[in-house]
PDB file of N, CA and C in Angstrom:
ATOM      1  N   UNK A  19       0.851  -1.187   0.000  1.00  0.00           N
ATOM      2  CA  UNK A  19       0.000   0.000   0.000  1.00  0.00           C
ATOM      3  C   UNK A  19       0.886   1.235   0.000  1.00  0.00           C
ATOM      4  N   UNK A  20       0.542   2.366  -0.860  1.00  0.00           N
ATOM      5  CA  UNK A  20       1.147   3.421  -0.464  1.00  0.00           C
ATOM      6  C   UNK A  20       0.583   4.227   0.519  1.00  0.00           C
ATOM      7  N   UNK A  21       1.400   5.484   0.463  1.00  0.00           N
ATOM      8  CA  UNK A  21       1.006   5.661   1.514  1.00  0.00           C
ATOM      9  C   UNK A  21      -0.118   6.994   1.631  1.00  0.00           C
ATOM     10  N   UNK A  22      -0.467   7.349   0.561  1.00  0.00           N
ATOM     11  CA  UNK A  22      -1.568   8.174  -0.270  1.00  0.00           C
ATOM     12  C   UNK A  22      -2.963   7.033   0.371  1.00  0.00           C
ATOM     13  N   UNK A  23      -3.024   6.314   0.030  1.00  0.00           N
ATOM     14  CA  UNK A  23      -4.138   5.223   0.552  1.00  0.00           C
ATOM     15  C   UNK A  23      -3.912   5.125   1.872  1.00  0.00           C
ATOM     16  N   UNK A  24      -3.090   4.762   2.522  1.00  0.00           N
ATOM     17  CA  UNK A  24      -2.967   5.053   4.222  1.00  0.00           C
ATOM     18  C   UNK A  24      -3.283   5.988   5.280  1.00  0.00           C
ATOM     19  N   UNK A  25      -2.978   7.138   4.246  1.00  0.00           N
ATOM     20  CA  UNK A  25      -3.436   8.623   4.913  1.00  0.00           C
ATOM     21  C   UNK A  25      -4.683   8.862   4.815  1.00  0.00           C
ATOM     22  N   UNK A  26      -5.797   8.574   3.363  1.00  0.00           N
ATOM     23  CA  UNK A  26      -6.637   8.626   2.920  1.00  0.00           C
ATOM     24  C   UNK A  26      -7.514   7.713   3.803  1.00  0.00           C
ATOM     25  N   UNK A  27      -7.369   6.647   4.264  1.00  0.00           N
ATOM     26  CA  UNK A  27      -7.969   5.178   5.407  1.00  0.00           C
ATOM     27  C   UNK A  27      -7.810   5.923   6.511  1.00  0.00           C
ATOM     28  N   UNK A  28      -6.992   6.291   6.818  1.00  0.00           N
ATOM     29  CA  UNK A  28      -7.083   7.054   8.408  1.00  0.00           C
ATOM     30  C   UNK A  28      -7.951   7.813   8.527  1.00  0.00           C
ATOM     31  N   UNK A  29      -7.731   9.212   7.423  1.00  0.00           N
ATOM     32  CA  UNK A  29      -8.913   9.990   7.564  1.00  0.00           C
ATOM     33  C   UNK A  29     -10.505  10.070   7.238  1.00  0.00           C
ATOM     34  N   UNK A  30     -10.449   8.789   6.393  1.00  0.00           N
ATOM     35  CA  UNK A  30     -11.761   8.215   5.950  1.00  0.00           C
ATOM     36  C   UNK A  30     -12.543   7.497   8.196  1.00  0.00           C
ATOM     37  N   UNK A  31     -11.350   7.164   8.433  1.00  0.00           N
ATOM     38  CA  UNK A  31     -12.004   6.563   9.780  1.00  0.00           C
ATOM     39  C   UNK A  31     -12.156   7.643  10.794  1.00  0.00           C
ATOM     40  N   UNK A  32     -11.494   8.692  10.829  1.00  0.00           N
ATOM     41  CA  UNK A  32     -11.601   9.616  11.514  1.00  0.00           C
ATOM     42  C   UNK A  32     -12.704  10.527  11.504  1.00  0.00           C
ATOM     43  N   UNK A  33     -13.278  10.939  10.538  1.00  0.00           N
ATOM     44  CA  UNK A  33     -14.649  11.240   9.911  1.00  0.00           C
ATOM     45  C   UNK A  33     -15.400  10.526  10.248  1.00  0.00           C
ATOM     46  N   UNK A  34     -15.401   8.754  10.324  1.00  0.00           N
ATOM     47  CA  UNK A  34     -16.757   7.971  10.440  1.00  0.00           C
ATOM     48  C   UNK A  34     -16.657   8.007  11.779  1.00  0.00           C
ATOM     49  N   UNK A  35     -15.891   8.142  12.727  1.00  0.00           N
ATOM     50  CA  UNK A  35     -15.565   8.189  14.461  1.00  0.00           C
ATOM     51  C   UNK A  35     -16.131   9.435  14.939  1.00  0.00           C
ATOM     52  N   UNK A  36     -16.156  10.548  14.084  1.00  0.00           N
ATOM     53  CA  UNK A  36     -16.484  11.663  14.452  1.00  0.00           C
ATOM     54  C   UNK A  36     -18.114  12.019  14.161  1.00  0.00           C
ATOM     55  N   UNK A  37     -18.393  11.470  13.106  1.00  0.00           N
ATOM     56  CA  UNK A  37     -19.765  11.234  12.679  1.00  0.00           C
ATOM     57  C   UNK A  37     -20.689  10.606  13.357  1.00  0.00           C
ATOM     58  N   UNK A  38     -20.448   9.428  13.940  1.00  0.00           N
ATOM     59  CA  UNK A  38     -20.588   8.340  14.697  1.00  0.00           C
ATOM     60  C   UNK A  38     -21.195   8.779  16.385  1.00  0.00           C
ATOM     61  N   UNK A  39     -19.962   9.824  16.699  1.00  0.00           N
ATOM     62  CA  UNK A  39     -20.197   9.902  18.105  1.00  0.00           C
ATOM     63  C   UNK A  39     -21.721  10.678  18.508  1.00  0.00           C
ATOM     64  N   UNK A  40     -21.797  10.366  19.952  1.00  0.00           N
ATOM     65  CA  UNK A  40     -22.857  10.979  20.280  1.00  0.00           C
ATOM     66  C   UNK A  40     -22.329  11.636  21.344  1.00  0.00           C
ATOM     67  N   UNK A  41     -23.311  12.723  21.382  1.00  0.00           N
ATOM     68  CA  UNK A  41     -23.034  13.842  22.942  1.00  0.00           C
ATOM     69  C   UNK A  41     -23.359  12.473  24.260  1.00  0.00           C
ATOM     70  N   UNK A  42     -22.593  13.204  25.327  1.00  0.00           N
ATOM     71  CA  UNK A  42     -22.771  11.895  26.236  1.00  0.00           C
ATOM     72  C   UNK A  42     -24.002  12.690  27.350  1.00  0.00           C
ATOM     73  N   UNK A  43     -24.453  11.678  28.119  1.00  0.00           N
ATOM     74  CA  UNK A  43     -25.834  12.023  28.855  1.00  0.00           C
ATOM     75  C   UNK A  43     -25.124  12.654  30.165  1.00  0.00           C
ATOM     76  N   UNK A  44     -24.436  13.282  30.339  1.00  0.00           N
ATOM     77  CA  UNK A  44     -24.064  13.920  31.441  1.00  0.00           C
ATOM     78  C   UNK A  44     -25.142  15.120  31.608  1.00  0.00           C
ATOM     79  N   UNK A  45     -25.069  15.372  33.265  1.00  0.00           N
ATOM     80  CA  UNK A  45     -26.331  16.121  33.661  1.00  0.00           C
ATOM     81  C   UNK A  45     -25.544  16.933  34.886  1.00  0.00           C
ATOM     82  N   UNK A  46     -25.754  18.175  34.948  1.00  0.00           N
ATOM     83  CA  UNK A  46     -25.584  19.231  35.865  1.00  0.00           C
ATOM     84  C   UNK A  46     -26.243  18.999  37.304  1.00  0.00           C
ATOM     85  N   UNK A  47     -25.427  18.439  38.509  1.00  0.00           N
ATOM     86  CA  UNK A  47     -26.581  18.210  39.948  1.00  0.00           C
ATOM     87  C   UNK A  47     -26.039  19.375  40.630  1.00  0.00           C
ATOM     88  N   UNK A  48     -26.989  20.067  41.603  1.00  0.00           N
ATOM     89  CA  UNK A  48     -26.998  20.719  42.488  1.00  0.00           C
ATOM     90  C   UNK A  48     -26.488  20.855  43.679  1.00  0.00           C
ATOM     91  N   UNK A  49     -25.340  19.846  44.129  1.00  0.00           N
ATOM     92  CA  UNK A  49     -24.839  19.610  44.904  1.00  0.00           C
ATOM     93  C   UNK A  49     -23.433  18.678  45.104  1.00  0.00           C
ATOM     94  N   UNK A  50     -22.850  19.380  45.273  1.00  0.00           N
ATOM     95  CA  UNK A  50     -20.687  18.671  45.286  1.00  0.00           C
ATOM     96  C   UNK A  50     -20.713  17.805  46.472  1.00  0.00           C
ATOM     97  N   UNK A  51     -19.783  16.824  46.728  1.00  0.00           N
ATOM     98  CA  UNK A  51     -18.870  16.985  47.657  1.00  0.00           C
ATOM     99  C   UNK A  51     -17.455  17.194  47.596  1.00  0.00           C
ATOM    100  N   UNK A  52     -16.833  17.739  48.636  1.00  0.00           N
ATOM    101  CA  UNK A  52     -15.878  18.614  48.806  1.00  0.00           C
ATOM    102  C   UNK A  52     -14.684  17.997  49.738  1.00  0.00           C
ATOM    103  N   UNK A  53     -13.613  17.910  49.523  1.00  0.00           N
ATOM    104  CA  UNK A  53     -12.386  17.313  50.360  1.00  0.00           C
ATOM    105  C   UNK A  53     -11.191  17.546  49.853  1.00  0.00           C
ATOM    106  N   UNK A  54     -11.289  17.166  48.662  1.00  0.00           N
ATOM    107  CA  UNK A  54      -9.694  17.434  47.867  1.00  0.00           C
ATOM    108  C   UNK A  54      -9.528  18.338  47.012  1.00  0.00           C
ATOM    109  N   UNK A  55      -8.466  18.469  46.450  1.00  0.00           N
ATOM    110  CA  UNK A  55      -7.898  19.782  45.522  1.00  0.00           C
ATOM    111  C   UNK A  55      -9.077  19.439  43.836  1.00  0.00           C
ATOM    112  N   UNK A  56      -9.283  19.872  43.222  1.00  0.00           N
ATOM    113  CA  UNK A  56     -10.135  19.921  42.108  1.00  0.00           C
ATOM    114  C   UNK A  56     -12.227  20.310  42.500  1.00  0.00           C
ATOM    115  N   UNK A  57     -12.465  19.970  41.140  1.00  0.00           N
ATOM    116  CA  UNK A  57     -14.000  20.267  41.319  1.00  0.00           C
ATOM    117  C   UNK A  57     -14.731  20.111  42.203  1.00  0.00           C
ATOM    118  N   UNK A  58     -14.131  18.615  42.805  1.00  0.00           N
ATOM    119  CA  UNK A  58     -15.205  17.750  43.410  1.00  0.00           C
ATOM    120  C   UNK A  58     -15.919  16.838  42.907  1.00  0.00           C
ATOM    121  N   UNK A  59     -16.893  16.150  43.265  1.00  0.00           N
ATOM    122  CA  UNK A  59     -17.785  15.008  43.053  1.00  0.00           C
ATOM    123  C   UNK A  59     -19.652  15.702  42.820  1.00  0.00           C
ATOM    124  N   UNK A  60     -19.655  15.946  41.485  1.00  0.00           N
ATOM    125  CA  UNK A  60     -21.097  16.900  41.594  1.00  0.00           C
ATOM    126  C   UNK A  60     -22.046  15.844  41.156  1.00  0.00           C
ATOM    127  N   UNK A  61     -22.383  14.787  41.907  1.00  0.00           N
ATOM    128  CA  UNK A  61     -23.598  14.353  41.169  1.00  0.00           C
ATOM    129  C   UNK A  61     -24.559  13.947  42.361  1.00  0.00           C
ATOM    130  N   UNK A  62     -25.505  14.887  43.383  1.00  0.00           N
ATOM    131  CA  UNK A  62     -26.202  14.690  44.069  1.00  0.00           C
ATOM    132  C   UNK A  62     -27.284  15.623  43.749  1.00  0.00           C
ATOM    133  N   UNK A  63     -28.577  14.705  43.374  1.00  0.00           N
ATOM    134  CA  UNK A  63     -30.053  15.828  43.497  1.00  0.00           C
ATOM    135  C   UNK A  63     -29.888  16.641  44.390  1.00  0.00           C
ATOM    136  N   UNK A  64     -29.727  15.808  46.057  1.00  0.00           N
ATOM    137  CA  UNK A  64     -30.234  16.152  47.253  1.00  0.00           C
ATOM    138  C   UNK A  64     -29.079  16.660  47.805  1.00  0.00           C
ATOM    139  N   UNK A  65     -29.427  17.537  49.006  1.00  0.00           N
ATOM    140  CA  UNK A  65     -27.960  18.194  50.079  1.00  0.00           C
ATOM    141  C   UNK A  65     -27.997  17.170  50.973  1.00  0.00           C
ATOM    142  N   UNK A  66     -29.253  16.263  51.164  1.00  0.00           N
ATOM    143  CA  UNK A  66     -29.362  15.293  51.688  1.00  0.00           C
ATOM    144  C   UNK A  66     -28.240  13.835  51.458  1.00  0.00           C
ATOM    145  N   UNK A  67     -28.725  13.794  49.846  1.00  0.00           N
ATOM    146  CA  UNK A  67     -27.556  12.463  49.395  1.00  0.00           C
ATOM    147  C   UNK A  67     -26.407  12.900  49.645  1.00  0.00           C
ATOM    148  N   UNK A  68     -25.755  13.962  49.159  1.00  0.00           N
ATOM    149  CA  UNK A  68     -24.759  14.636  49.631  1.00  0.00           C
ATOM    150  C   UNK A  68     -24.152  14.019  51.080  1.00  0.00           C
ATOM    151  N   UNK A  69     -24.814  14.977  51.741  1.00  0.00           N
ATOM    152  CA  UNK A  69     -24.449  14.415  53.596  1.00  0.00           C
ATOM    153  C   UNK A  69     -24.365  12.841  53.699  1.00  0.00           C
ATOM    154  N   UNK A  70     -25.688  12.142  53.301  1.00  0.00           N
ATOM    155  CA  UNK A  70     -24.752  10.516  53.327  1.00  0.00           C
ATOM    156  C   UNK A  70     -23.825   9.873  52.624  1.00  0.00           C
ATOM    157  N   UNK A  71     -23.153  10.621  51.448  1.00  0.00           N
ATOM    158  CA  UNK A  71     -22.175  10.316  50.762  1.00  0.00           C
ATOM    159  C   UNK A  71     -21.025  10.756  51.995  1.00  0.00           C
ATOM    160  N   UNK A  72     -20.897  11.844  52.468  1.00  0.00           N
ATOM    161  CA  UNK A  72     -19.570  12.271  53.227  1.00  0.00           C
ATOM    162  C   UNK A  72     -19.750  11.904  54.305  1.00  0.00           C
ATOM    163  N   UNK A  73     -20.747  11.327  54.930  1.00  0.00           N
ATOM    164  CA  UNK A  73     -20.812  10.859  56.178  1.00  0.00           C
ATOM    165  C   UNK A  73     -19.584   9.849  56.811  1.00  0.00           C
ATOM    166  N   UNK A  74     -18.969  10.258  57.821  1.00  0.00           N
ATOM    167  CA  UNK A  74     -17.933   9.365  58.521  1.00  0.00           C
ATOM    168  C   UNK A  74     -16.240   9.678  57.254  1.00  0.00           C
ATOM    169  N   UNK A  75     -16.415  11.021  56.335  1.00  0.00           N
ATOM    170  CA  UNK A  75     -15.570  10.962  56.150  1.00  0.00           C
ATOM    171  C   UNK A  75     -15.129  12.971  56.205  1.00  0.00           C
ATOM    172  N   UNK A  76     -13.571  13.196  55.984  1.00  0.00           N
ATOM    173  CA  UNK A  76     -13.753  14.108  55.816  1.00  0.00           C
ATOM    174  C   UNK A  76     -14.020  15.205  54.849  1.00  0.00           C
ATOM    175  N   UNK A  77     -15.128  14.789  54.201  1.00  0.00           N
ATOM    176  CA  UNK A  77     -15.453  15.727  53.512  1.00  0.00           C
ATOM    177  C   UNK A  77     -16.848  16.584  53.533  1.00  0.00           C
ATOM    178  N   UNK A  78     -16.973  17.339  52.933  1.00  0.00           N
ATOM    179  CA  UNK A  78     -18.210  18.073  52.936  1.00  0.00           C
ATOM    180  C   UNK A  78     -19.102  18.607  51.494  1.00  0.00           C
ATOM    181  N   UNK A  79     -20.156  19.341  51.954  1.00  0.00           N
ATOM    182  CA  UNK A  79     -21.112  19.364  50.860  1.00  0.00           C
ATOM    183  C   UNK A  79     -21.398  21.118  50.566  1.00  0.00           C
ATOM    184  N   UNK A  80     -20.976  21.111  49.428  1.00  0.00           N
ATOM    185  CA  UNK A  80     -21.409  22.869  49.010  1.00  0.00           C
ATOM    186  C   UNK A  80     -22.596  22.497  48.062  1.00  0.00           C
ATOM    187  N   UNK A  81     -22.980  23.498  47.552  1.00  0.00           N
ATOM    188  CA  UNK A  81     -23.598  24.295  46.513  1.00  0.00           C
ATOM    189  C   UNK A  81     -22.567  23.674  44.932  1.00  0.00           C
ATOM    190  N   UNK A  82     -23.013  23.409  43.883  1.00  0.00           N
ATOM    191  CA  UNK A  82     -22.101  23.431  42.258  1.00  0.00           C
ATOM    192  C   UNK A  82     -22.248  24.927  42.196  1.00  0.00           C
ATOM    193  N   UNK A  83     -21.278  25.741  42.272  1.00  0.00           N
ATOM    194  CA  UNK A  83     -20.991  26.883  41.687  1.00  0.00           C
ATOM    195  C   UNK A  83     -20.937  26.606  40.331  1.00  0.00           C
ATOM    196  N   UNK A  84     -20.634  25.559  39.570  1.00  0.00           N
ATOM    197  CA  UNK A  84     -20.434  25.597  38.150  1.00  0.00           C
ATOM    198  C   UNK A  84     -21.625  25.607  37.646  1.00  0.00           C
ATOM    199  N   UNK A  85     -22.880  25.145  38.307  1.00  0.00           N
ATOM    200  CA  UNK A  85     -23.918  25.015  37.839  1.00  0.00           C
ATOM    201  C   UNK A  85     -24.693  26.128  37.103  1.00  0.00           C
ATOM    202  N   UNK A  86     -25.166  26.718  36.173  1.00  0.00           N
ATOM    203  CA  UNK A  86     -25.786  27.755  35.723  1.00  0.00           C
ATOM    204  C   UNK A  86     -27.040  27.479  35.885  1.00  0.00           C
ATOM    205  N   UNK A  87     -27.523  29.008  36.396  1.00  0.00           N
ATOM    206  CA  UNK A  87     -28.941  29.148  36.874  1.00  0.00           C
ATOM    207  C   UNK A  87     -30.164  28.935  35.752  1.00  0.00           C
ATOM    208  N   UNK A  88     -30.836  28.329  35.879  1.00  0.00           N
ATOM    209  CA  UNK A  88     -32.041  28.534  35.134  1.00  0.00           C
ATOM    210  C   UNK A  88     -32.842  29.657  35.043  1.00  0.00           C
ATOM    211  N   UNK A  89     -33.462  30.303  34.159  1.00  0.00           N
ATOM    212  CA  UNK A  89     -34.097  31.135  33.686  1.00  0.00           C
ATOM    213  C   UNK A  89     -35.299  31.532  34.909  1.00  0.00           C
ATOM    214  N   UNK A  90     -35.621  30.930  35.221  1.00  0.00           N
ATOM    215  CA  UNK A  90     -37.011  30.742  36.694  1.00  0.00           C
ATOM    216  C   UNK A  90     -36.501  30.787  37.521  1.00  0.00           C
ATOM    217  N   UNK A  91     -34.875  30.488  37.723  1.00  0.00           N
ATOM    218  CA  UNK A  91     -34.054  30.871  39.108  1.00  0.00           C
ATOM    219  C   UNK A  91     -34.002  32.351  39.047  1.00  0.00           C
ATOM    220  N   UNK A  92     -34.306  32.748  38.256  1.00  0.00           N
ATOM    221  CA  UNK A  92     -33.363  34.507  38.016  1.00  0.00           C
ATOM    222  C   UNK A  92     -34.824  35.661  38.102  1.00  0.00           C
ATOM    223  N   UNK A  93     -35.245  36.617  39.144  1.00  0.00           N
ATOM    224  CA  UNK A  93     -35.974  37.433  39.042  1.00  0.00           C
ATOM    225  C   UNK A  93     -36.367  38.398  37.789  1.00  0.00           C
ATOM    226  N   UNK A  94     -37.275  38.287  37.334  1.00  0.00           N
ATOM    227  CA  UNK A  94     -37.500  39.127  36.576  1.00  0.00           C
ATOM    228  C   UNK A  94     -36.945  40.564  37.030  1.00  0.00           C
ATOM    229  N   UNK A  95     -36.397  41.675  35.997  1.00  0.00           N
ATOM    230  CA  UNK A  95     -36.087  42.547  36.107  1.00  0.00           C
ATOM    231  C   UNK A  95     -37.138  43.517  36.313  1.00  0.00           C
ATOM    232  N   UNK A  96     -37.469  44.643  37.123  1.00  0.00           N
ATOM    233  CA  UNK A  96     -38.188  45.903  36.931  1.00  0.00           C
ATOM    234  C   UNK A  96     -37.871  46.753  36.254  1.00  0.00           C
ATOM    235  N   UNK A  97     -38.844  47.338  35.982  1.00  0.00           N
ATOM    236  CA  UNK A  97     -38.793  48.495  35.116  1.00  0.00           C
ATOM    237  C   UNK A  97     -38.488  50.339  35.862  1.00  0.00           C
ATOM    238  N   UNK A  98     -37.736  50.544  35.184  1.00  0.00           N
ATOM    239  CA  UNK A  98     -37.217  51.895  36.273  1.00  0.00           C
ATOM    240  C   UNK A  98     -38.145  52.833  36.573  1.00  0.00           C
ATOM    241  N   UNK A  99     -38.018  53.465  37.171  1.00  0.00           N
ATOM    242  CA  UNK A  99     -39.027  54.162  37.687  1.00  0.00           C
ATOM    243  C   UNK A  99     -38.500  55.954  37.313  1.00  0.00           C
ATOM    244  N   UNK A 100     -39.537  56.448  36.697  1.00  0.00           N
ATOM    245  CA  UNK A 100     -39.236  57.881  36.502  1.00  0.00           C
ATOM    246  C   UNK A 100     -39.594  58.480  37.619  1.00  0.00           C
TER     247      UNK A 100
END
């Protein structure tokens, strides 16, 4: 094989890999736990699950700051007043 056909097979597969993929089902939770250096562990509905995840260890439970607010989280703005 040369190598015109080799390069051409690679990128023919690289395209069908890229074509292929799907977005993955990852989901934004409302609640970390907290202990070590990085993000943390964000996948709790509850502040509840949370607390029994860190229970008996040392870690703890914030808020996902990374999380972005929803539209219904955010007050409507007023209108100024003359």
């Amino acid at each position: 094989m040369n190598k015109q056909k080799i390069m051409l097979g690679a990128i023919g597969i690289a395209v069908f890999s890229a074509l292929g993929a799907s977005p993955s089902l990852s989901r934004d939770y409302p609640f970390c736990r907290k202990g070590e250096a990085g993000p943390g562990d964000c996948r709790y509905d509850t502040y509840e699950q949370c607390l029994a995840a860190v229970s008996g260890t040392a870690s703890y439970c914030q808020q996902n700051f990374w999380l972005q607010p929803s539209s219904r989280d955010i007050p409507p703005r007023r209108a100024p007043r003359n």
